[in-house]
Amino acid sequence: MHLHLAYPAVLAALLFCVGLYGVLARRNAILVLMSVELMLNAVNLNLVAFDVWLRDSLHAGQALTLFTIAIAAAEIGIGLAIVLAVYRNRGSSAVDDLRDTAEGRDDDPDDSEAAAAADAADTDETDAEAAPAQKAEATA
């Protein structure tokens, strides 16, 4: 039996395109992870198809496919853990909202400087109130 390489190659191209569309167009982090998995499966299909078509005696394409599956499993495990942590903290798994987390939610740098100055002023007031109490304890 002779394998026509065009059939799995076209299927892999379609799978990869659907996955690429999912990565670029979706807002939900879980759907993005699923789209990445589609892209990895398209690569796996190509690896196995070319391995069979070339009649490789070492079956390097199938061995690489096993490594790709292992990497994909680790990626999903870590990715889902990150998505769950973000969902618990933010209440949403939208990818667009993650940019706010990375930037520290500071839109205006002047506001952060004002907040730091206010924190420093609060610390100075607390130190000033604690100083007489420390003097009283030292003299007693």
PDB file of C-alpha atoms in Angstrom:
ATOM      1  CA  MET A   1       0.000   0.000   0.000  1.00  0.00           C
ATOM      2  CA  HIS A   2       1.313   3.381  -0.977  1.00  0.00           C
ATOM      3  CA  LEU A   3       0.625   6.411   1.211  1.00  0.00           C
ATOM      4  CA  HIS A   4      -0.439   9.553  -0.582  1.00  0.00           C
ATOM      5  CA  LEU A   5       1.369  12.287   1.297  1.00  0.00           C
ATOM      6  CA  ALA A   6      -1.066  14.963   0.144  1.00  0.00           C
ATOM      7  CA  TYR A   7      -3.965  13.778   2.333  1.00  0.00           C
ATOM      8  CA  PRO A   8      -2.277  13.994   5.745  1.00  0.00           C
ATOM      9  CA  ALA A   9      -0.384  17.137   4.686  1.00  0.00           C
ATOM     10  CA  VAL A  10      -3.609  18.945   3.734  1.00  0.00           C
ATOM     11  CA  LEU A  11      -5.305  17.760   6.933  1.00  0.00           C
ATOM     12  CA  ALA A  12      -2.323  18.932   8.991  1.00  0.00           C
ATOM     13  CA  ALA A  13      -2.368  22.316   7.237  1.00  0.00           C
ATOM     14  CA  LEU A  14      -6.076  22.707   7.977  1.00  0.00           C
ATOM     15  CA  LEU A  15      -5.585  21.714  11.628  1.00  0.00           C
ATOM     16  CA  PHE A  16      -2.700  24.145  11.962  1.00  0.00           C
ATOM     17  CA  CYS A  17      -4.711  26.982  10.403  1.00  0.00           C
ATOM     18  CA  VAL A  18      -7.654  26.351  12.727  1.00  0.00           C
ATOM     19  CA  GLY A  19      -5.260  26.346  15.690  1.00  0.00           C
ATOM     20  CA  LEU A  20      -3.572  29.533  14.521  1.00  0.00           C
ATOM     21  CA  TYR A  21      -6.952  31.239  14.140  1.00  0.00           C
ATOM     22  CA  GLY A  22      -7.846  30.127  17.678  1.00  0.00           C
ATOM     23  CA  VAL A  23      -4.628  31.541  19.121  1.00  0.00           C
ATOM     24  CA  LEU A  24      -4.994  34.878  17.351  1.00  0.00           C
ATOM     25  CA  ALA A  25      -8.758  35.434  17.653  1.00  0.00           C
ATOM     26  CA  ARG A  26      -9.811  33.979  20.994  1.00  0.00           C
ATOM     27  CA  ARG A  27      -9.916  35.867  24.272  1.00  0.00           C
ATOM     28  CA  ASN A  28     -10.357  32.909  26.644  1.00  0.00           C
ATOM     29  CA  ALA A  29      -7.072  31.421  27.879  1.00  0.00           C
ATOM     30  CA  ILE A  30      -8.396  27.846  27.876  1.00  0.00           C
ATOM     31  CA  LEU A  31      -9.438  28.135  24.229  1.00  0.00           C
ATOM     32  CA  VAL A  32      -5.982  29.506  23.410  1.00  0.00           C
ATOM     33  CA  LEU A  33      -4.395  26.462  25.080  1.00  0.00           C
ATOM     34  CA  MET A  34      -6.683  24.154  23.104  1.00  0.00           C
ATOM     35  CA  SER A  35      -5.683  25.939  19.899  1.00  0.00           C
ATOM     36  CA  VAL A  36      -2.001  25.441  20.697  1.00  0.00           C
ATOM     37  CA  GLU A  37      -2.739  21.745  21.161  1.00  0.00           C
ATOM     38  CA  LEU A  38      -4.370  21.648  17.711  1.00  0.00           C
ATOM     39  CA  MET A  39      -1.241  23.168  16.226  1.00  0.00           C
ATOM     40  CA  LEU A  40       0.970  20.609  17.987  1.00  0.00           C
ATOM     41  CA  ASN A  41      -1.238  17.777  16.726  1.00  0.00           C
ATOM     42  CA  ALA A  42      -0.881  19.095  13.176  1.00  0.00           C
ATOM     43  CA  VAL A  43       2.892  18.937  13.582  1.00  0.00           C
ATOM     44  CA  ASN A  44       2.609  15.395  14.975  1.00  0.00           C
ATOM     45  CA  LEU A  45       0.531  14.336  11.989  1.00  0.00           C
ATOM     46  CA  ASN A  46       3.161  15.705   9.619  1.00  0.00           C
ATOM     47  CA  LEU A  47       5.969  13.973  11.517  1.00  0.00           C
ATOM     48  CA  VAL A  48       4.285  10.579  11.354  1.00  0.00           C
ATOM     49  CA  ALA A  49       3.169  11.001   7.723  1.00  0.00           C
ATOM     50  CA  PHE A  50       6.652  11.919   6.534  1.00  0.00           C
ATOM     51  CA  ASP A  51       8.159   9.123   8.625  1.00  0.00           C
ATOM     52  CA  VAL A  52       5.945   6.579   6.867  1.00  0.00           C
ATOM     53  CA  TRP A  53       6.392   8.202   3.451  1.00  0.00           C
ATOM     54  CA  LEU A  54      10.204   8.206   3.728  1.00  0.00           C
ATOM     55  CA  ARG A  55      10.215   4.657   5.175  1.00  0.00           C
ATOM     56  CA  ASP A  56      12.719   5.671   7.826  1.00  0.00           C
ATOM     57  CA  SER A  57      14.265   2.621   9.483  1.00  0.00           C
ATOM     58  CA  LEU A  58      14.855   4.513  12.757  1.00  0.00           C
ATOM     59  CA  HIS A  59      11.319   5.937  12.822  1.00  0.00           C
ATOM     60  CA  ALA A  60      12.658   9.323  13.851  1.00  0.00           C
ATOM     61  CA  GLY A  61       9.350  11.052  13.064  1.00  0.00           C
ATOM     62  CA  GLN A  62       7.445   8.790  15.411  1.00  0.00           C
ATOM     63  CA  ALA A  63      10.076   9.240  18.133  1.00  0.00           C
ATOM     64  CA  LEU A  64       9.857  13.016  17.792  1.00  0.00           C
ATOM     65  CA  THR A  65       6.081  12.711  17.976  1.00  0.00           C
ATOM     66  CA  LEU A  66       6.386  11.000  21.349  1.00  0.00           C
ATOM     67  CA  PHE A  67       8.573  13.847  22.616  1.00  0.00           C
ATOM     68  CA  THR A  68       6.086  16.389  21.282  1.00  0.00           C
ATOM     69  CA  ILE A  69       3.231  14.621  23.072  1.00  0.00           C
ATOM     70  CA  ALA A  70       5.201  14.663  26.331  1.00  0.00           C
ATOM     71  CA  ILE A  71       5.957  18.376  25.942  1.00  0.00           C
ATOM     72  CA  ALA A  72       2.306  19.089  25.130  1.00  0.00           C
ATOM     73  CA  ALA A  73       1.173  17.238  28.257  1.00  0.00           C
ATOM     74  CA  ALA A  74       3.554  19.271  30.413  1.00  0.00           C
ATOM     75  CA  GLU A  75       2.458  22.487  28.723  1.00  0.00           C
ATOM     76  CA  ILE A  76      -1.198  21.748  29.379  1.00  0.00           C
ATOM     77  CA  GLY A  77      -0.532  20.867  33.011  1.00  0.00           C
ATOM     78  CA  ILE A  78       1.389  24.068  33.697  1.00  0.00           C
ATOM     79  CA  GLY A  79      -0.881  26.178  31.494  1.00  0.00           C
ATOM     80  CA  LEU A  80      -4.060  25.035  33.226  1.00  0.00           C
ATOM     81  CA  ALA A  81      -2.488  25.644  36.634  1.00  0.00           C
ATOM     82  CA  ILE A  82      -1.642  29.207  35.603  1.00  0.00           C
ATOM     83  CA  VAL A  83      -5.112  29.770  34.139  1.00  0.00           C
ATOM     84  CA  LEU A  84      -6.768  28.493  37.331  1.00  0.00           C
ATOM     85  CA  ALA A  85      -4.584  30.741  39.492  1.00  0.00           C
ATOM     86  CA  VAL A  86      -5.401  33.757  37.340  1.00  0.00           C
ATOM     87  CA  TYR A  87      -9.114  32.901  37.376  1.00  0.00           C
ATOM     88  CA  ARG A  88      -9.121  32.640  41.172  1.00  0.00           C
ATOM     89  CA  ASN A  89      -7.388  36.007  41.547  1.00  0.00           C
ATOM     90  CA  ARG A  90      -9.110  37.952  38.782  1.00  0.00           C
ATOM     91  CA  GLY A  91     -12.458  36.201  38.306  1.00  0.00           C
ATOM     92  CA  SER A  92     -11.861  35.986  34.556  1.00  0.00           C
ATOM     93  CA  SER A  93      -9.674  33.962  32.231  1.00  0.00           C
ATOM     94  CA  ALA A  94      -9.653  36.553  29.434  1.00  0.00           C
ATOM     95  CA  VAL A  95      -6.243  36.910  27.833  1.00  0.00           C
ATOM     96  CA  ASP A  96      -6.619  40.677  27.395  1.00  0.00           C
ATOM     97  CA  ASP A  97      -6.969  41.144  31.162  1.00  0.00           C
ATOM     98  CA  LEU A  98      -3.623  39.445  31.783  1.00  0.00           C
ATOM     99  CA  ARG A  99      -1.774  42.474  30.436  1.00  0.00           C
ATOM    100  CA  ASP A 100      -2.994  44.461  33.460  1.00  0.00           C
ATOM    101  CA  THR A 101      -1.511  41.833  35.769  1.00  0.00           C
ATOM    102  CA  ALA A 102       1.885  41.959  34.059  1.00  0.00           C
ATOM    103  CA  GLU A 103       2.041  45.738  34.241  1.00  0.00           C
ATOM    104  CA  GLY A 104       0.990  45.886  37.878  1.00  0.00           C
ATOM    105  CA  ARG A 105      -2.337  47.539  36.990  1.00  0.00           C
ATOM    106  CA  ASP A 106      -0.679  50.976  36.931  1.00  0.00           C
ATOM    107  CA  ASP A 107      -1.963  53.035  34.031  1.00  0.00           C
ATOM    108  CA  ASP A 108      -0.540  56.352  35.264  1.00  0.00           C
ATOM    109  CA  PRO A 109       3.011  56.386  36.671  1.00  0.00           C
ATOM    110  CA  ASP A 110       2.286  59.646  38.527  1.00  0.00           C
ATOM    111  CA  ASP A 111      -0.361  57.859  40.620  1.00  0.00           C
ATOM    112  CA  SER A 112       2.145  55.232  41.724  1.00  0.00           C
ATOM    113  CA  GLU A 113       4.616  57.945  42.800  1.00  0.00           C
ATOM    114  CA  ALA A 114       1.874  59.695  44.781  1.00  0.00           C
ATOM    115  CA  ALA A 115       0.936  56.410  46.450  1.00  0.00           C
ATOM    116  CA  ALA A 116       4.578  55.755  47.358  1.00  0.00           C
ATOM    117  CA  ALA A 117       4.900  59.261  48.842  1.00  0.00           C
ATOM    118  CA  ALA A 118       1.723  58.722  50.879  1.00  0.00           C
ATOM    119  CA  ASP A 119       3.072  55.421  52.189  1.00  0.00           C
ATOM    120  CA  ALA A 120       6.334  57.115  53.162  1.00  0.00           C
ATOM    121  CA  ALA A 121       4.408  59.867  54.979  1.00  0.00           C
ATOM    122  CA  ASP A 122       2.404  57.246  56.896  1.00  0.00           C
ATOM    123  CA  THR A 123       5.629  55.531  57.915  1.00  0.00           C
ATOM    124  CA  ASP A 124       7.121  58.838  59.160  1.00  0.00           C
ATOM    125  CA  GLU A 125       4.015  59.552  61.263  1.00  0.00           C
ATOM    126  CA  THR A 126       4.130  56.087  62.785  1.00  0.00           C
ATOM    127  CA  ASP A 127       7.826  56.510  63.627  1.00  0.00           C
ATOM    128  CA  ALA A 128       7.136  59.930  65.197  1.00  0.00           C
ATOM    129  CA  GLU A 129       4.388  58.469  67.407  1.00  0.00           C
ATOM    130  CA  ALA A 130       6.571  55.538  68.456  1.00  0.00           C
ATOM    131  CA  ALA A 131       9.600  57.729  69.349  1.00  0.00           C
ATOM    132  CA  PRO A 132       8.197  59.174  72.658  1.00  0.00           C
ATOM    133  CA  ALA A 133       7.148  55.701  73.777  1.00  0.00           C
ATOM    134  CA  GLN A 134      10.642  54.371  73.082  1.00  0.00           C
ATOM    135  CA  LYS A 135      12.210  57.297  75.066  1.00  0.00           C
ATOM    136  CA  ALA A 136       9.898  56.606  78.000  1.00  0.00           C
ATOM    137  CA  GLU A 137      10.879  52.933  78.023  1.00  0.00           C
ATOM    138  CA  ALA A 138      14.589  53.808  77.802  1.00  0.00           C
ATOM    139  CA  THR A 139      14.451  56.192  80.799  1.00  0.00           C
ATOM    140  CA  ALA A 140      12.430  53.832  82.958  1.00  0.00           C
TER     141      ALA A 140
END
